[in-house]
PDB file of C-alpha atoms in Angstrom:
ATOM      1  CA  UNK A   9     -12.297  78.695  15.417  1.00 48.00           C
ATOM      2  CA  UNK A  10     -13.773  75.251  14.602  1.00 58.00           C
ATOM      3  CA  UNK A  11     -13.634  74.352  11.051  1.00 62.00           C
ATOM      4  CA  UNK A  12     -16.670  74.001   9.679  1.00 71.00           C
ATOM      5  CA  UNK A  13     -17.609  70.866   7.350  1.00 77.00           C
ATOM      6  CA  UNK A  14     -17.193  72.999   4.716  1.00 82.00           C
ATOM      7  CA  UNK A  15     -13.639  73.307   5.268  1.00 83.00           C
ATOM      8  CA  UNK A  16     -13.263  69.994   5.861  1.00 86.00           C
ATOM      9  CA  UNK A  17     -14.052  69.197   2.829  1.00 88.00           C
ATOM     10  CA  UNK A  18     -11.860  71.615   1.207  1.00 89.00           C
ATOM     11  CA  UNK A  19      -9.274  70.254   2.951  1.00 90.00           C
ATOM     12  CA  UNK A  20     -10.056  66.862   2.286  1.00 92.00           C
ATOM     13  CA  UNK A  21     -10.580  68.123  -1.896  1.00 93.00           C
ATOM     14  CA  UNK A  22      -6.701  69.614  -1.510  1.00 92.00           C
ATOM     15  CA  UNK A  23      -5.215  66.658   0.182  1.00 93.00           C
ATOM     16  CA  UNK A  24      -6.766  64.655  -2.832  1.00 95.00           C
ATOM     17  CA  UNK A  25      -5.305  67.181  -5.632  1.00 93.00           C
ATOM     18  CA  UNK A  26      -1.879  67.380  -3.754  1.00 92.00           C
ATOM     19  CA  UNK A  27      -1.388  63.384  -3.586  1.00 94.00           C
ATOM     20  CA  UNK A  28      -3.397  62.849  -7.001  1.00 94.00           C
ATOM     21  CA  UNK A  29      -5.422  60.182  -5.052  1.00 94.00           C
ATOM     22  CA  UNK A  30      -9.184  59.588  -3.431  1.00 94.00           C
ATOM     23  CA  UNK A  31      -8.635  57.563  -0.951  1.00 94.00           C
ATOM     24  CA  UNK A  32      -6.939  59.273   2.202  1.00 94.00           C
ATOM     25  CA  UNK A  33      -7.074  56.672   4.537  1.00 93.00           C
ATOM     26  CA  UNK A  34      -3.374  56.392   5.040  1.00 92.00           C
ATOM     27  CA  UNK A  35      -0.314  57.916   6.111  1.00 92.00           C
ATOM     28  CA  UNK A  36       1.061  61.151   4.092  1.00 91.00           C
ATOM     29  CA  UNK A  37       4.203  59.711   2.835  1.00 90.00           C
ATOM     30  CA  UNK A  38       2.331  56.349   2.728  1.00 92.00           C
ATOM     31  CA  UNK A  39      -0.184  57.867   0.089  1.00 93.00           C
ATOM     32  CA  UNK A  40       3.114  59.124  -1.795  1.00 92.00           C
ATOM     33  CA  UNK A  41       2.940  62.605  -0.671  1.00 89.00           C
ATOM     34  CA  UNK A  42       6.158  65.224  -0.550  1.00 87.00           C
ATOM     35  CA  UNK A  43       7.131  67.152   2.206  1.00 85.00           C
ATOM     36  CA  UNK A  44       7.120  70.046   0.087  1.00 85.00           C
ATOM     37  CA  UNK A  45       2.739  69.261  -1.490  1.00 88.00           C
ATOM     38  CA  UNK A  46       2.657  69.010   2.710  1.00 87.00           C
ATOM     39  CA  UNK A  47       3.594  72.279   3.391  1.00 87.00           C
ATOM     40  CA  UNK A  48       1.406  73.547   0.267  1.00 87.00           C
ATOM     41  CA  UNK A  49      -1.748  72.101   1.457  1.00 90.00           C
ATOM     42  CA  UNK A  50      -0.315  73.575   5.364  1.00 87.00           C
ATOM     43  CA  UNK A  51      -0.230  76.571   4.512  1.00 86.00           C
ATOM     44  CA  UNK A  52      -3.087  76.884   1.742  1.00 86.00           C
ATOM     45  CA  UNK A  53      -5.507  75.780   5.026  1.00 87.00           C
ATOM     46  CA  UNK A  54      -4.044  78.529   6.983  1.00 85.00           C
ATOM     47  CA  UNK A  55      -3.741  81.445   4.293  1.00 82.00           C
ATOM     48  CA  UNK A  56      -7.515  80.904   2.562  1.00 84.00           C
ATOM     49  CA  UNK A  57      -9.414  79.373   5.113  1.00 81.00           C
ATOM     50  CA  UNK A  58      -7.661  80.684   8.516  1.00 82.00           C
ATOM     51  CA  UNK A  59      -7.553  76.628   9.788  1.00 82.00           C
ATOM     52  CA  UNK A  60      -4.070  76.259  11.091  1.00 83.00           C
ATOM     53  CA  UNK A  61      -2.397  72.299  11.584  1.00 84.00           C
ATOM     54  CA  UNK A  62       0.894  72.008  12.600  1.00 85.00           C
ATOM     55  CA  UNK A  63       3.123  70.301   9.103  1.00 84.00           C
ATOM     56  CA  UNK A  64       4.470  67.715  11.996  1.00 85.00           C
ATOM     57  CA  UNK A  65       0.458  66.154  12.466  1.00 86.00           C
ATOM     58  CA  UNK A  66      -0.003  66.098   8.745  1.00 88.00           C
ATOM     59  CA  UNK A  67       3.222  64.244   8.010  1.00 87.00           C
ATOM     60  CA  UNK A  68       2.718  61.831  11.188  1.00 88.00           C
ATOM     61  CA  UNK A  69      -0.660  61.252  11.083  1.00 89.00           C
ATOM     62  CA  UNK A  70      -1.627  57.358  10.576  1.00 92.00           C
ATOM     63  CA  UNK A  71      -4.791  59.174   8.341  1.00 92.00           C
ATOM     64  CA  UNK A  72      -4.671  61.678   6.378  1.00 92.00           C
ATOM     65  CA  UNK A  73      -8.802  61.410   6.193  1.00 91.00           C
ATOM     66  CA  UNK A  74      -8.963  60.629  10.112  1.00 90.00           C
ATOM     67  CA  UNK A  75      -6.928  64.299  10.779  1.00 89.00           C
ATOM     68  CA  UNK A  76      -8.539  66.503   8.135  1.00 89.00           C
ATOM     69  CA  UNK A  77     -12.159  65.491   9.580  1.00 85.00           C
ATOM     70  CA  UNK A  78     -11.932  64.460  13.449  1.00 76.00           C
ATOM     71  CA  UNK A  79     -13.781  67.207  15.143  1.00 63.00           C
ATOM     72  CA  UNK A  80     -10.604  67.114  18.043  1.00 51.00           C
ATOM     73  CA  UNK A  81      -8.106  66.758  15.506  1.00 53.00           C
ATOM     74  CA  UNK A  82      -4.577  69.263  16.711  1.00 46.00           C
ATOM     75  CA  UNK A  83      -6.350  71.757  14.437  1.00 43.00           C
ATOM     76  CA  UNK A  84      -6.305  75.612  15.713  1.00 45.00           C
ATOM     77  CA  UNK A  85      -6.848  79.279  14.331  1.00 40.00           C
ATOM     78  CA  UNK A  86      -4.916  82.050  14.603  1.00 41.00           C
ATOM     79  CA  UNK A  87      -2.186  80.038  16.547  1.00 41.00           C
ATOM     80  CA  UNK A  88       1.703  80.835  16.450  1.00 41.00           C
ATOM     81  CA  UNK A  89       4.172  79.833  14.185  1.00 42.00           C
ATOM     82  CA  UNK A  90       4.707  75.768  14.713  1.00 44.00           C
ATOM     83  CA  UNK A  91       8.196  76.595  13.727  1.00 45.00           C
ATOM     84  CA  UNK A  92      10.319  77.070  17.096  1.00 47.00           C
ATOM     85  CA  UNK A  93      12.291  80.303  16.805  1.00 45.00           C
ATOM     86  CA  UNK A  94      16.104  79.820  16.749  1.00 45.00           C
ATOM     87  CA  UNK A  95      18.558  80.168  19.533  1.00 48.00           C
ATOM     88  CA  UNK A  96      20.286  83.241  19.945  1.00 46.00           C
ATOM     89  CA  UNK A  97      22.481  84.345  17.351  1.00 49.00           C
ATOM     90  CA  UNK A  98      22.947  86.448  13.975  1.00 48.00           C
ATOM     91  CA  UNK A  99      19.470  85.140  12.580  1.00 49.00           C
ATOM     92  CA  UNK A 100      17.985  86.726  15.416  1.00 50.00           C
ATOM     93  CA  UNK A 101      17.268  89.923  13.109  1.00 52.00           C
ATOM     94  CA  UNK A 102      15.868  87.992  10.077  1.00 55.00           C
ATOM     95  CA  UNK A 103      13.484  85.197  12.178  1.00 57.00           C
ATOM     96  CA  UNK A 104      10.334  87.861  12.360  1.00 58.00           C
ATOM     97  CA  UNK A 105      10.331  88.139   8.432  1.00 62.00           C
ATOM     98  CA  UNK A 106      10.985  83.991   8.097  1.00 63.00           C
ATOM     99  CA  UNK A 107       8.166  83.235  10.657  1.00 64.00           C
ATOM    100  CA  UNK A 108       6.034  85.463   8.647  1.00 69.00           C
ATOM    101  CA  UNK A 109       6.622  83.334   6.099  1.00 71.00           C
ATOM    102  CA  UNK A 110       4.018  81.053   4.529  1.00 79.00           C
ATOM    103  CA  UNK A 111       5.325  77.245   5.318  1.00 77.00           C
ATOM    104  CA  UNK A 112       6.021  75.888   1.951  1.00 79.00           C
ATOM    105  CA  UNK A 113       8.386  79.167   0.980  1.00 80.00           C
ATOM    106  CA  UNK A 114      10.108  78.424   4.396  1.00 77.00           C
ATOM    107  CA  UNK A 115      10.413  74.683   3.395  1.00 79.00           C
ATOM    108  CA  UNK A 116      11.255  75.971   0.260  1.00 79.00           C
ATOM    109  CA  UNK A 117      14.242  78.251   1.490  1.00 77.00           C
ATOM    110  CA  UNK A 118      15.384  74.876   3.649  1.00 74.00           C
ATOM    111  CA  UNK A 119      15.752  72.809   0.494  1.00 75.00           C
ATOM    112  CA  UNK A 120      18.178  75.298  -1.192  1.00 77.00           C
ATOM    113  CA  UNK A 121      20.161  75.937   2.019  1.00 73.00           C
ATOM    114  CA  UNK A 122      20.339  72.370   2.705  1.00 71.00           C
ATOM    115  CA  UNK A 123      21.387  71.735  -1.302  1.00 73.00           C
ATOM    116  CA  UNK A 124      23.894  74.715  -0.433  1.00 71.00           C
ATOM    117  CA  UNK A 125      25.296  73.247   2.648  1.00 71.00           C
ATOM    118  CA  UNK A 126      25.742  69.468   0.655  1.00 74.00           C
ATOM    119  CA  UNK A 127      27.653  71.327  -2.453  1.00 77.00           C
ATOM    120  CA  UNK A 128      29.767  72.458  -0.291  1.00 75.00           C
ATOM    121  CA  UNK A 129      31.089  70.369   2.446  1.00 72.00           C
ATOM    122  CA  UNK A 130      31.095  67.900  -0.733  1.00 70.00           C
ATOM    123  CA  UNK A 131      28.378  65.777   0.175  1.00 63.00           C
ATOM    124  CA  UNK A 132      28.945  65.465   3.581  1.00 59.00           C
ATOM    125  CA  UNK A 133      26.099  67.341   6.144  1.00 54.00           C
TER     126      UNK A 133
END
């Protein structure tokens, strides 16, 4: 599917709301943006208007504004997870229900492992 200008400008309207600013013209993080309002406006692209970019292109594009409206921007529909599945191993049996996962709940479960892992080894990845 091609997104049509339409959802362009959705997208554009959601980038805006997520980094509270008009002018798009930058990088994400450069605009001020979280990982975390990333994934959000990820996967509310995907889930409501079936326009799938990969997190990785949002958070290293040099323009937000340039990748949300190029007509050959890395944009595709109904395409895979982006998320590599994991090598072999016990989480094996739980990776179908994780892909399945919208992207900001899987970010989401990241954060609190990754707080998990820090409390624990005291600080120290």
């Amino acid at each position: 599917m091609t997104p049509t200008d339409d959802v362009h400008a959705q997208a554009l309207k959601l980038a805006r709301t997520y980094l509270g600013r008009d002018d798009l013209s930058g990088g994400w993080f450069d605009l001020g943006g979280s990982s975390l309002d990333a994934a959000r406006l990820v996967s509310s692209l995907d889930h409501d208007h079936g326009w799938t970019i990969a997190l990785q292109d949002l958070l290293t594009a040099p323009s937000v504004a340039d990748l949300l409206t190029a007509p050959g921007a890395p944009v595709t529909a109904d395409a895979p997870s982006p998320v590599a599945a994991p090598a072999a191993g016990g989480a094996d049996a739980l990776w179908p229900a994780l892909a399945r996962l919208p992207a900001d709940e899987r970010l989401a479960l990241a954060h609190r492992l990754l707080g998990y892992v820090l409390r624990e080894s005291g600080g120290q990845p």
